[in-house]
Structure formats: structure tokens, C-alpha cells
Coordinates of C-alpha atoms in Angstrom, one line a residue:
Chain J
M172 CA -9.4 3.6 -13.6
E173 CA -7.8 2.7 -10.6
Q174 CA -4.4 3.1 -12.2
L175 CA -4.7 6.6 -14.0
G176 CA -5.0 8.1 -10.5
N177 CA -6.0 11.7 -11.3
A178 CA -7.2 11.5 -14.8
T179 CA -7.7 13.1 -17.5
F180 CA -10.4 12.3 -20.4
E181 CA -7.9 12.0 -23.0
N182 CA -6.1 9.5 -20.9
Y183 CA -8.9 7.3 -20.0
V184 CA -10.2 6.6 -23.6
G185 CA -6.8 6.9 -24.4
L186 CA -6.1 3.7 -21.7
T187 CA -9.7 2.4 -22.9
Q188 CA -10.8 2.6 -26.1
G189 CA -7.9 4.3 -27.6
L190 CA -8.2 7.4 -30.7
S191 CA -8.7 6.7 -34.4
E192 CA -6.2 7.7 -36.6
M193 CA -8.3 10.4 -37.8
G194 CA -9.0 11.8 -33.5
Y195 CA -5.6 12.0 -32.8
Q196 CA -4.4 13.3 -35.8
M197 CA -7.2 16.5 -35.9
V198 CA -5.9 17.0 -32.5
A199 CA -2.3 17.2 -33.4
H200 CA -3.0 19.3 -36.7
V201 CA -5.3 21.9 -34.5
L202 CA -2.6 22.1 -31.7
T203 CA 0.2 22.7 -34.5
L204 CA -1.9 25.0 -35.8
G205 CA -2.9 27.0 -32.4
Y206 CA 1.0 27.9 -31.7
A207 CA 1.5 28.8 -35.0
V208 CA -1.1 31.6 -35.0
M209 CA 1.0 32.5 -32.1
L210 CA 4.0 33.0 -33.6
A211 CA 2.7 35.2 -36.4
G212 CA 0.7 37.0 -34.3
L213 CA 3.9 38.0 -32.1
F214 CA 5.4 39.3 -35.5
Y215 CA 2.4 41.4 -36.6
F216 CA 2.4 43.3 -33.0
I217 CA 6.1 44.0 -33.2
L218 CA 5.7 45.3 -36.8
T219 CA 2.3 47.0 -36.0
I220 CA 3.6 49.2 -32.7
K221 CA 4.9 52.3 -34.5
T222 CA 1.6 52.4 -35.7
V223 CA -0.1 54.5 -33.0
A224 CA 0.6 56.7 -30.6
P225 CA 3.6 56.1 -27.6
K226 CA 0.9 56.6 -25.2
Y227 CA -1.2 53.5 -26.6
R228 CA 1.7 50.8 -27.5
T229 CA 1.6 49.7 -23.8
S230 CA -1.3 47.7 -25.2
S231 CA 0.7 45.6 -28.4
V232 CA 3.5 45.2 -25.6
L233 CA 1.1 43.3 -23.5
S234 CA -0.2 41.5 -27.0
V235 CA 3.2 40.8 -28.0
V236 CA 3.4 39.0 -24.1
V237 CA 0.4 37.3 -24.8
M238 CA 2.1 35.9 -28.1
V239 CA 5.1 34.8 -26.7
S240 CA 3.6 33.1 -23.9
A241 CA 0.5 31.3 -25.1
F242 CA 3.2 30.6 -28.2
L243 CA 5.2 28.8 -25.7
L244 CA 3.1 27.1 -23.5
L245 CA 0.4 26.0 -26.9
Y246 CA 3.9 24.8 -28.1
A247 CA 4.8 22.6 -25.2
Q248 CA 0.9 21.2 -25.0
A249 CA 1.4 19.6 -29.0
Q250 CA 4.1 17.9 -27.7
N251 CA 2.6 16.6 -24.9
W252 CA -0.2 15.3 -26.8
T253 CA 2.6 13.6 -29.8
N254 CA 4.2 12.3 -26.6
S255 CA 1.6 10.9 -25.0
F256 CA -0.6 8.6 -27.6
V257 CA 1.4 5.9 -29.8
F258 CA -0.2 4.0 -32.6
D259 CA -0.9 0.0 -31.9
V260 CA -0.4 -1.5 -35.3
E261 CA -2.3 -4.6 -33.8
R262 CA -5.3 -3.1 -32.6
G263 CA -5.5 0.0 -35.5
R264 CA -5.4 3.0 -33.3
Y265 CA -3.6 5.0 -30.7
F266 CA -3.1 4.5 -27.0
L267 CA -1.9 6.1 -23.7
G268 CA 1.6 4.9 -24.3
D269 CA 3.8 3.0 -21.5
G270 CA 6.3 4.1 -19.7
V271 CA 6.2 8.2 -21.5
D272 CA 4.0 10.8 -20.6
L273 CA 0.3 11.7 -19.5
F274 CA -1.7 14.1 -21.3
N275 CA -2.8 17.1 -19.7
N276 CA -4.6 20.6 -20.6
G277 CA -2.7 21.8 -18.0
Y278 CA 0.1 23.6 -19.8
R279 CA -3.0 26.1 -21.4
Y280 CA -4.1 26.3 -17.7
L281 CA -1.2 28.4 -16.6
N282 CA -0.3 30.0 -20.0
W283 CA -3.8 31.2 -19.0
L284 CA -2.3 32.8 -15.7
I285 CA 0.1 35.2 -17.9
D286 CA -2.0 35.8 -20.5
V287 CA -5.7 36.5 -18.8
P288 CA -4.5 39.6 -16.9
M289 CA -2.5 40.6 -19.4
L290 CA -5.7 40.7 -21.8
L291 CA -8.0 42.0 -19.3
F292 CA -5.3 45.5 -19.1
Q293 CA -4.4 45.9 -22.0
I294 CA -7.4 47.7 -22.7
L295 CA -6.9 49.6 -20.5
F296 CA -4.0 50.9 -21.8
V297 CA -6.4 52.1 -25.2
V298 CA -9.9 53.2 -23.6
S299 CA -10.0 56.0 -20.9
L300 CA -12.0 55.1 -17.7
T301 CA -14.5 58.0 -17.6
K302 CA -15.7 56.9 -14.1
S303 CA -13.4 54.5 -12.2
K304 CA -10.1 54.3 -11.1
F305 CA -7.5 52.7 -13.3
S306 CA -5.9 50.6 -10.1
S307 CA -8.7 49.5 -8.9
I308 CA -10.2 47.8 -12.2
R309 CA -6.7 46.9 -12.6
N310 CA -6.0 45.1 -9.3
Q311 CA -9.9 43.9 -9.3
F312 CA -9.0 42.4 -13.1
W313 CA -5.9 40.9 -11.3
F314 CA -7.4 39.5 -8.5
S315 CA -10.4 37.9 -10.4
G316 CA -8.1 36.5 -13.8
T317 CA -6.2 34.5 -11.1
G318 CA -8.9 33.3 -9.1
M319 CA -10.9 32.0 -12.4
I320 CA -7.5 30.5 -13.4
L321 CA -6.4 28.8 -10.3
T322 CA -9.6 27.1 -9.0
G323 CA -10.2 25.8 -12.7
Y324 CA -7.1 24.4 -12.7
V325 CA -7.2 22.7 -9.7
G326 CA -11.0 21.4 -10.9
Q327 CA -9.8 19.8 -14.2
F328 CA -7.7 16.6 -12.8
Y329 CA -10.5 15.6 -11.1
E330 CA -12.5 15.9 -14.2
V331 CA -12.7 12.0 -14.7
T332 CA -11.8 10.8 -11.2
N333 CA -13.7 13.0 -8.8
L334 CA -17.0 14.9 -10.6
V335 CA -18.0 16.9 -7.3
A336 CA -14.9 18.2 -6.7
F337 CA -14.4 19.3 -11.0
A338 CA -18.0 20.4 -10.3
A339 CA -17.6 22.8 -7.0
W340 CA -14.2 24.3 -8.4
G341 CA -15.8 24.9 -12.0
T342 CA -18.2 26.7 -9.8
I343 CA -16.3 28.8 -7.6
S344 CA -13.7 30.0 -11.6
T345 CA -17.1 30.5 -13.0
L346 CA -17.8 33.1 -10.4
F347 CA -14.8 35.2 -10.7
F348 CA -15.8 34.2 -14.7
I349 CA -18.6 36.5 -13.4
H350 CA -17.3 39.3 -11.9
I351 CA -14.7 39.7 -15.5
L352 CA -18.0 39.5 -17.4
I353 CA -19.1 42.3 -15.5
L354 CA -15.7 45.0 -15.3
M355 CA -14.9 44.2 -18.7
K356 CA -18.8 45.6 -19.7
R357 CA -17.9 48.7 -16.7
V358 CA -14.4 49.7 -19.1
I359 CA -16.1 49.4 -22.7
N360 CA -19.3 51.6 -21.8
E361 CA -16.9 54.4 -20.2
G362 CA -14.1 54.1 -22.5
K363 CA -17.2 54.9 -25.7
E364 CA -17.6 58.1 -24.3
G365 CA -17.0 61.4 -26.1
I366 CA -14.3 59.1 -28.7
P367 CA -15.4 59.2 -32.6
A368 CA -17.9 57.0 -34.3
S369 CA -15.6 54.3 -36.0
A370 CA -13.7 53.4 -32.3
Q371 CA -17.5 52.9 -30.5
K372 CA -18.2 50.5 -33.2
A373 CA -15.0 49.1 -32.8
L374 CA -15.5 48.9 -29.0
N375 CA -18.8 47.3 -29.4
T376 CA -17.3 44.6 -31.9
I377 CA -15.0 44.1 -28.8
W378 CA -17.3 43.6 -26.3
Y379 CA -19.5 41.0 -28.7
L380 CA -15.8 39.0 -29.5
F381 CA -14.9 39.0 -25.7
L382 CA -18.3 37.7 -24.8
F383 CA -18.2 35.3 -27.3
S384 CA -14.7 34.2 -27.0
W385 CA -14.3 34.1 -23.2
M386 CA -17.5 32.0 -22.9
L387 CA -15.9 28.6 -25.3
Y388 CA -13.7 28.5 -22.6
P389 CA -15.4 26.8 -19.9
G390 CA -17.9 25.1 -23.0
A391 CA -14.5 23.4 -22.9
F392 CA -14.2 22.7 -19.3
L393 CA -17.4 21.2 -19.8
M394 CA -16.6 19.5 -23.3
P395 CA -15.8 15.6 -22.2
H396 CA -19.3 15.5 -19.6
L397 CA -21.2 17.5 -22.7
A398 CA -20.1 14.7 -25.3
G399 CA -20.8 11.6 -23.0
I400 CA -18.1 10.5 -21.4
E401 CA -19.0 7.0 -22.0
G402 CA -19.7 5.4 -26.1
A403 CA -17.2 5.5 -28.3
L404 CA -17.8 8.5 -31.1
F405 CA -18.8 10.4 -28.4
G406 CA -15.3 10.3 -26.3
E407 CA -13.6 10.7 -29.0
A408 CA -16.0 13.3 -30.8
G409 CA -15.4 15.0 -27.0
I410 CA -11.6 14.5 -27.1
V411 CA -11.0 16.6 -30.7
G412 CA -14.0 18.9 -29.8
R413 CA -12.2 20.5 -27.0
Q414 CA -9.4 20.8 -28.7
L415 CA -10.9 22.4 -31.4
T416 CA -12.5 25.3 -29.1
Y417 CA -9.8 26.1 -27.1
T418 CA -7.7 27.0 -30.3
I419 CA -11.2 28.5 -31.2
A420 CA -11.2 30.6 -28.7
D421 CA -7.3 31.0 -28.3
V422 CA -7.7 32.7 -31.8
T423 CA -10.2 34.5 -31.0
S424 CA -9.4 36.1 -27.3
K425 CA -5.7 36.7 -27.9
V426 CA -5.0 37.6 -31.4
I427 CA -8.4 38.9 -33.1
Y428 CA -8.6 41.0 -29.8
G429 CA -5.7 42.2 -30.0
I430 CA -5.6 43.2 -33.6
M431 CA -9.6 45.3 -32.7
L432 CA -7.7 47.2 -30.1
T433 CA -4.7 48.5 -32.4
I434 CA -7.6 49.3 -35.0
V435 CA -9.6 51.4 -31.9
A436 CA -5.7 52.8 -30.9
Q437 CA -4.8 54.0 -34.5
I438 CA -8.0 55.8 -34.8
L439 CA -7.7 57.6 -31.2
S440 CA -3.7 58.3 -32.9
Q441 CA -5.1 59.6 -35.9
K442 CA -7.7 62.1 -34.3
E443 CA -4.9 63.5 -31.8
G444 CA -2.9 64.0 -34.7
Y445 CA -0.3 61.4 -34.9
E446 CA 1.7 60.7 -37.8
Q447 CA 4.1 57.3 -38.3
K448 CA 7.3 58.4 -39.7
Chain B
M143 CA 19.5 4.6 -1.9
E144 CA 23.0 3.3 -2.5
Q145 CA 22.3 3.4 -5.7
L146 CA 21.6 7.2 -6.4
G147 CA 25.1 8.7 -5.4
N148 CA 24.3 12.5 -4.8
A149 CA 21.0 11.8 -4.4
T150 CA 18.7 14.9 -4.6
F151 CA 15.3 14.8 -3.1
E152 CA 13.2 14.2 -6.3
N153 CA 15.5 11.5 -7.2
Y154 CA 14.8 9.6 -4.2
V155 CA 10.9 10.0 -4.1
G156 CA 10.8 9.8 -7.4
L157 CA 12.6 6.1 -6.8
T158 CA 10.7 4.7 -4.2
Q159 CA 7.1 6.2 -3.3
G160 CA 7.1 8.2 -6.9
L161 CA 4.8 10.5 -8.0
S162 CA 0.8 11.0 -8.1
E163 CA -0.5 12.2 -11.6
M164 CA -1.2 15.6 -10.3
G165 CA 1.9 16.0 -8.5
Y166 CA 4.2 15.3 -11.1
Q167 CA 2.3 17.9 -14.1
M168 CA 2.0 20.5 -11.4
V169 CA 5.6 20.7 -11.3
A170 CA 6.1 19.9 -15.2
H171 CA 3.5 23.0 -15.9
V172 CA 4.8 25.3 -13.8
L173 CA 8.1 24.7 -15.1
T174 CA 7.3 25.2 -18.2
L175 CA 5.4 28.5 -16.9
G176 CA 8.7 29.7 -15.5
Y177 CA 10.5 29.9 -19.4
A178 CA 7.6 31.4 -21.3
V179 CA 7.3 34.0 -18.5
M180 CA 10.8 34.5 -19.3
L181 CA 10.4 34.6 -23.1
A182 CA 7.9 37.2 -22.2
G183 CA 9.5 39.4 -20.5
L184 CA 12.9 39.7 -23.2
F185 CA 10.1 40.8 -25.6
Y186 CA 9.3 43.3 -22.8
F187 CA 12.0 44.6 -22.1
I188 CA 13.6 45.0 -25.7
L189 CA 10.0 46.8 -26.9
T190 CA 10.0 49.0 -23.5
I191 CA 13.7 50.6 -23.7
K192 CA 13.3 53.8 -25.3
T193 CA 10.2 54.6 -23.3
V194 CA 13.5 56.0 -20.7
A195 CA 16.8 58.3 -21.5
P196 CA 19.8 56.4 -22.9
K197 CA 21.3 56.7 -19.9
Y198 CA 18.6 54.5 -18.0
R199 CA 18.7 52.0 -20.7
T200 CA 21.5 50.2 -19.7
S201 CA 19.0 48.6 -16.9
S202 CA 16.6 47.4 -19.8
V203 CA 20.0 45.8 -21.8
L204 CA 20.8 43.8 -18.1
S205 CA 17.5 42.4 -17.6
V206 CA 17.2 41.4 -21.1
V207 CA 20.6 39.7 -20.4
V208 CA 18.9 38.2 -17.4
M209 CA 15.8 37.0 -19.7
V210 CA 18.1 35.2 -22.1
S211 CA 20.0 33.0 -20.0
A212 CA 16.6 32.4 -17.7
F213 CA 15.0 31.5 -20.1
L214 CA 17.6 29.1 -21.5
L215 CA 18.4 27.1 -18.5
L216 CA 14.9 26.8 -17.3
Y217 CA 13.9 25.4 -20.4
A218 CA 17.0 23.4 -20.0
Q219 CA 15.5 22.4 -16.2
A220 CA 12.1 22.1 -17.2
Q221 CA 13.2 19.1 -20.0
N222 CA 14.9 17.9 -17.7
W223 CA 12.2 17.4 -14.9
T224 CA 10.0 14.8 -18.4
N225 CA 12.8 13.3 -19.8
S226 CA 13.6 11.9 -15.7
F227 CA 9.8 10.8 -14.7
V228 CA 8.7 8.2 -16.3
F229 CA 4.0 7.4 -16.5
D230 CA 3.9 3.4 -15.0
V231 CA 0.5 2.1 -15.9
E232 CA 0.9 -0.6 -13.8
R233 CA 1.1 1.2 -10.4
G234 CA -0.3 4.3 -11.9
R235 CA 2.5 6.8 -10.4
Y236 CA 5.6 8.4 -12.0
F237 CA 8.9 7.1 -11.6
L238 CA 12.3 7.7 -12.2
G239 CA 12.5 6.1 -15.5
D240 CA 15.7 3.5 -15.8
G241 CA 18.0 4.6 -18.7
V242 CA 16.8 7.9 -18.6
D243 CA 18.3 10.7 -16.5
L244 CA 18.1 12.0 -13.2
F245 CA 16.7 15.2 -11.8
N246 CA 19.0 17.8 -10.9
N247 CA 18.1 21.5 -9.7
G248 CA 21.8 22.7 -10.5
Y249 CA 20.6 24.1 -13.7
R250 CA 18.8 26.8 -12.4
Y251 CA 22.1 27.7 -9.9
L252 CA 24.0 28.1 -13.3
N253 CA 21.7 30.5 -14.5
W254 CA 22.3 32.2 -11.1
L255 CA 25.3 32.6 -11.8
I256 CA 24.7 35.1 -15.0
D257 CA 21.8 36.5 -13.7
V258 CA 22.9 37.2 -9.7
P259 CA 25.1 39.9 -10.7
M260 CA 23.3 41.3 -13.3
L261 CA 20.3 41.6 -11.2
L262 CA 22.2 43.3 -8.6
F263 CA 24.1 45.8 -11.2
Q264 CA 21.0 46.9 -12.6
I265 CA 20.1 48.9 -10.0
L266 CA 23.3 50.7 -10.2
F267 CA 22.2 51.9 -13.6
V268 CA 19.1 53.7 -12.5
V269 CA 19.8 54.7 -8.5
S270 CA 22.9 57.5 -8.3
L271 CA 24.7 56.6 -5.0
T272 CA 25.4 59.7 -2.8
K273 CA 28.4 58.7 -1.1
S274 CA 29.3 55.1 -2.0
K275 CA 31.9 54.4 -4.7
F276 CA 29.8 52.9 -7.6
S277 CA 33.1 50.6 -7.9
S278 CA 33.3 49.9 -4.6
I279 CA 29.8 48.8 -4.8
R280 CA 29.6 46.6 -8.1
N281 CA 32.8 44.5 -7.4
Q282 CA 31.4 43.7 -3.5
F283 CA 27.8 42.5 -5.9
W284 CA 30.0 40.3 -7.7
F285 CA 31.9 38.7 -4.5
S286 CA 29.1 38.4 -3.0
G287 CA 27.1 37.4 -5.6
T288 CA 28.9 34.6 -6.9
G289 CA 30.2 33.4 -3.5
M290 CA 26.6 32.7 -2.8
I291 CA 25.2 30.8 -5.8
L292 CA 28.8 28.5 -5.7
T293 CA 28.3 27.2 -2.5
G294 CA 24.3 27.1 -2.7
Y295 CA 25.6 24.7 -5.7
V296 CA 28.1 22.4 -4.2
G297 CA 24.9 22.5 -1.1
Q298 CA 22.3 21.0 -3.1
F299 CA 24.4 17.6 -4.1
Y300 CA 24.4 16.5 -0.8
E301 CA 20.6 17.2 0.5
V302 CA 19.7 14.0 1.0
T303 CA 23.0 11.9 1.6
N304 CA 25.4 14.1 3.9
L305 CA 23.3 16.7 5.4
V306 CA 25.8 18.0 7.6
A307 CA 27.7 19.0 4.0
F308 CA 24.5 21.3 3.3
A309 CA 24.4 22.7 6.1
A310 CA 27.5 23.8 5.9
W311 CA 27.9 25.0 2.2
G312 CA 24.1 26.3 3.2
T313 CA 25.2 28.7 5.5
I314 CA 28.6 29.8 4.1
S315 CA 26.2 31.0 1.3
T316 CA 23.7 32.8 3.7
L317 CA 27.0 34.6 5.0
F318 CA 27.4 36.4 1.3
F319 CA 23.4 36.8 0.9
I320 CA 23.3 38.8 4.3
H321 CA 26.1 40.7 3.0
I322 CA 24.3 41.4 -0.2
L323 CA 21.0 42.4 1.4
I324 CA 23.0 45.2 3.6
L325 CA 24.6 46.4 0.7
M326 CA 21.6 47.0 -1.4
K327 CA 19.8 48.1 1.2
R328 CA 22.3 51.2 1.6
V329 CA 22.1 51.5 -2.7
I330 CA 18.7 52.0 -1.9
N331 CA 18.8 54.2 0.7
E332 CA 21.6 56.7 -1.0
G333 CA 19.2 56.3 -4.3
K334 CA 16.0 57.3 -2.4
E335 CA 17.8 60.8 -2.3
G336 CA 16.4 64.4 -4.4
I337 CA 14.7 61.8 -6.4
P338 CA 10.6 62.9 -7.4
A339 CA 8.0 61.0 -4.2
S340 CA 6.6 58.5 -6.9
A341 CA 10.0 57.0 -7.8
Q342 CA 10.7 57.2 -4.2
K343 CA 7.9 55.2 -3.3
A344 CA 8.2 53.0 -6.3
L345 CA 12.3 52.5 -4.8
N346 CA 10.2 50.6 -1.1
T347 CA 8.2 48.9 -3.0
I348 CA 11.7 47.2 -4.9
W349 CA 13.1 46.7 -1.3
Y350 CA 10.4 45.0 -0.3
L351 CA 10.2 42.8 -3.1
F352 CA 13.3 42.4 -3.1
L353 CA 13.5 41.3 0.0
F354 CA 10.5 39.0 -0.2
S355 CA 11.7 37.2 -3.3
W356 CA 15.4 36.8 -1.8
M357 CA 14.4 35.5 0.7
L358 CA 12.4 32.0 -0.9
Y359 CA 15.7 31.4 -2.6
P360 CA 16.8 29.6 0.6
G361 CA 13.4 28.7 1.4
A362 CA 13.3 26.5 -1.6
F363 CA 16.8 24.9 -1.0
L364 CA 15.6 24.0 2.6
M365 CA 12.3 22.8 1.7
P366 CA 12.8 19.0 1.6
H367 CA 14.1 19.6 5.1
L368 CA 11.2 21.7 5.8
A369 CA 8.6 19.6 4.1
G370 CA 9.7 16.5 5.9
I371 CA 11.3 14.0 3.4
E372 CA 9.9 10.7 4.6
G373 CA 6.1 10.4 4.0
A374 CA 4.5 9.7 1.0
L375 CA 2.1 13.3 1.1
F376 CA 4.6 15.8 2.4
G377 CA 7.6 14.1 0.1
E378 CA 5.8 14.9 -2.6
A379 CA 4.3 18.3 -1.3
G380 CA 7.4 19.4 -0.8
I381 CA 8.7 18.9 -4.7
V382 CA 5.5 20.6 -6.0
G383 CA 6.0 23.3 -3.8
R384 CA 9.8 23.5 -4.4
Q385 CA 9.1 23.8 -7.8
L386 CA 6.3 26.7 -7.1
T387 CA 8.7 27.9 -4.6
Y388 CA 11.8 28.8 -7.0
T389 CA 9.1 29.7 -10.1
I390 CA 7.5 32.6 -7.6
A391 CA 10.6 33.5 -6.7
D392 CA 12.6 34.1 -10.6
V393 CA 9.4 35.6 -11.9
T394 CA 9.0 38.8 -8.4
S395 CA 13.1 38.5 -8.7
K396 CA 13.9 39.0 -11.9
V397 CA 10.4 40.3 -14.3
I398 CA 9.2 42.4 -11.6
Y399 CA 11.3 43.6 -10.0
G400 CA 13.0 44.7 -13.9
I401 CA 9.9 46.5 -14.5
M402 CA 10.1 47.9 -11.4
L403 CA 13.3 49.7 -12.1
T404 CA 12.4 50.4 -15.5
I405 CA 9.1 52.4 -13.8
V406 CA 11.8 53.9 -11.6
A407 CA 13.4 55.2 -15.0
Q408 CA 10.6 56.1 -16.8
I409 CA 9.6 59.0 -13.6
L410 CA 12.9 60.2 -14.0
S411 CA 13.3 60.6 -17.7
Q412 CA 10.3 62.2 -17.8
K413 CA 11.6 64.9 -14.8
E414 CA 14.7 65.3 -16.7
G415 CA 12.4 66.1 -20.0
Y416 CA 13.1 62.8 -22.0
E417 CA 10.2 61.9 -24.4
Q418 CA 9.6 59.0 -26.5
K419 CA 9.2 59.6 -29.9

């Protein structure tokens, strides 16, 4: 352990017991699926931008911003995986390579630094707030969104080497997260007032989708410890499970969420007499 | 030291004491974030170009030019980082690799050679000059912008090996910078005349944003000496701090500045009766 410094879980397992071919490959595939979905989503949001009235298009533009940044950072994350572990023919498993790079989930975190504020702002361009002030909600989203990511980013460096630091940073990050949940619930409740029933229903779905997808991230943060940091099978299951969880969370919280917001904006545009030329 | 020739700070530390996993990774993540923001910004400026009247669209086009060049050069800069340092399992730290590339911040400087004139010209297509001549301001921006970058570029090669040359080139670069600040203040003061209060307010914000973000660059130039070139912790803190500072400066001076100019152009377009279809 000494020699790993601020080890992450993946490097610890990769140095000690190594990864089975299946485990290593599943992560490589899932990471590739992740960035491919983002590039596909990019085209979707560009090509559907004119299906909504001009005032709602900022939501699509922000989805595009999210897709581009997520595509690039998840691509770097996938490259980081394949560059860090090498197959050892003698031992028949993948091990952390010597003289190469270490694996670190930090690319994801810095992607969220862009995406989290954008995803939170996005809904404000679709719904109409009845009581809250746009700029106040936006600033609170920005503050707690970046706070949540930066504290989580620092925390993840300590997941193996310093459990107290890991838990402390994780707890601060969770407090920001709870604040975001409270704000989002308020935005959705106000947004449902006076809009067609189909749009209300879609906003309800967005709330449950938001709750489900964003709750996956703290789960992935804790994964090495949920799966048991010791033990051959569990160690590897934790690694594969974490990248699977992150990818499901990314696809639902960025792509499906953006599509649902586009649907709400389409219903509202139609109601206001907008017709695509 | 002998064997490094024109050593930069990063290579000096990477050769002698090495970098911790956390320090190395933070730089890799921040550099990746930097170019991802530029590509995301590229799509933003393309997709919002029709929210302003045709006469203001040159500003968006110049933002696009800035985004493309910054994306590519910051991508090269990030690759340069991951190609230069390798993890040494024995010593548990990242060291300058043998037989690979050295790290140098010069990619950034040559990016600025494109971006600095574009960013300075850009505002001239949004504001109306009341006293100064467009071509005179443009030529002075060009002259001092390229002068500032070229002298800074030469200077940064000497940051470790020749402090006199480093300081002399840095000082000439700063004189050009002061000339740019004087010109920009004049442009913004003239631009505020006779426009709506909300646009005046946005131009004020642009001035403070400009001042803040452009002042970060000389700070990053001096960083190795501000942070103390000797000493394990300070050496690494200086390296991480420099890339963080450059990235914050790039995002604010290119992306946020461009978005603020778009907002001013939107206000002026609306006042002139422009409506997006």
C-alpha cells in the first residue's frame, strides 16, 4: 500500500490480486458504451432543437453542452482504464502496469463540475416558477452543485488510504446533495401549476427519474466499501459494479432527463401555438 | 539540472522529487476539463448565433474561432502532460519518463496567439465606439496582443534556468498587457453610451470579468516562484496551482466572456426589434 500513495480502489485491487479478463473487459465495454451514448445524445439534442419554441431551446442547448463535455471526459476515463492495466500472461490476469498511468475516477468528477450546474439550470428554462425567483434558484443550484462535486472529488482520493477523510468529505458532499433535492422538488412543484395534464405527468416522471439517477452516484462513491474492499470476488465485483452504476446514472440523469424535458417543452410549445417549419 | 537544458518547473520537479498521485491526477483532470469546456462552448456559440441580430453575429463567430483553437491546443497540452510523467511503482510517485516527451506550457501560449486578438476584436462587433476609430483600436489590440504573447512565450522557457531572462521577457510582456487594459477600458466606456441600463450593467460585469481573468495569466506565469521552487509540497502545489489557474482563466476569459457578450448582443437585438424565428 505504501507505494500507491493516494490509492484508489481500482489500483489497490489491480496491484494486489489483479482483475479477471471478464471483469477488466466488462469495465472497458461499459465505459465505451458510456461515451458512445453521449455522442449519440449530442446529435439527438441538436436535431430536435426546432421541435420546441425559441424560448425553450436553451434547455436543448444545455443538453448539448452536457453531451459534449460528458463525451470527452468519459472518453478520457475509458482511455485511462485501458492505459492503466496490462494483461500478465504468466498469471493470466490483468494487473496495474509499471511505468504507465494509474486509474482514477476523477475525470468523471470534473465532468460533473460542468454537467451538474447545466442539468440543474436546464429545467429552469422549461418550467415557469410561480413563487421562487429564477436568479435565486439558479445561484443556489450553482453553489450547492459545485460544492457537492468538489468535496466528493477530494474525498474519492482517500477511499482506500484514509477512511476518516473519505467519510468526512463524503458527508459534506451529501449535505449539498440534500439541498439540491429540496430545491429541485420545489422547482417541479411550482412548474406543475397551470400546465396541461400530460406535461404535469411528464414533470412527475422527471422528479422520480432525478431522484433515482442522482441517488446512484453516492452509491457508486461508497461502492468499494459496500462490496467489501477485501476478498477476490467482492473486490472485482465492486469495481465492475461501480462503473456499471456510474454509466446507468450518467445515461439516465443526462440523456433520459434531457429527452423528458424536451417532451415537456414540446407539449408547452404546441399549447402556445408553436408550429415547426 | 544540467541535463534538462531549458527546464520548465514541471520537468524540474518531475525529475527530482516527483509528483504524488493526487497532484499528477488533479492536473490530468483539470487539463481534460479545460478542453472539454472549449468543445462544449463551441456548440453553445454555434447554437445560439441566431438569438442575436445579424450585425452582432461576428462576435459569436469569433467565439467559435476561439473555442476551436483552444480546444485543439489544450487537448495537445493535456496529452503532453500524460505523455511526460509515468508512475513508478517502487517509489510510489510519478516521475518524468525516460525516453518520452518533456512537459512544456508552450501549447497554451501559441493558442493565445490566435485567441488574444480574437477575444479583443470580438467586443468591437458588439459595442459602438463613439470617439475612437474602429481600425485604430483593432490595430493596437493586434499589435499589443501578439507582442504580449510572443514575449511571454520566450520568457517561459527560462523560468528555472535563467531568472534574469525570465523577468526581462515577463516585464516587456506586462507592458503590452497594460496597454491592452487601457484600450479595453476605453472601449467599454464608449460602448456604454446610449444603450439600455441592463446592457450597461452587463458591460460593467464584462470589464471586471476581463480584469480578473486576464490578471490570472501573469500570476500563473510567476507561479513557480510565487509557490517557491524548492520544497516538496510547495513545488507540487505550484504545479497544480498553475494548471488550475490557467484553466479558470481560460474558462472565464474565453467562455464566460463570450456568453456575456452574447447577452449584451441579445439585449441590443431585442431593443432594435429583432425576433428569433
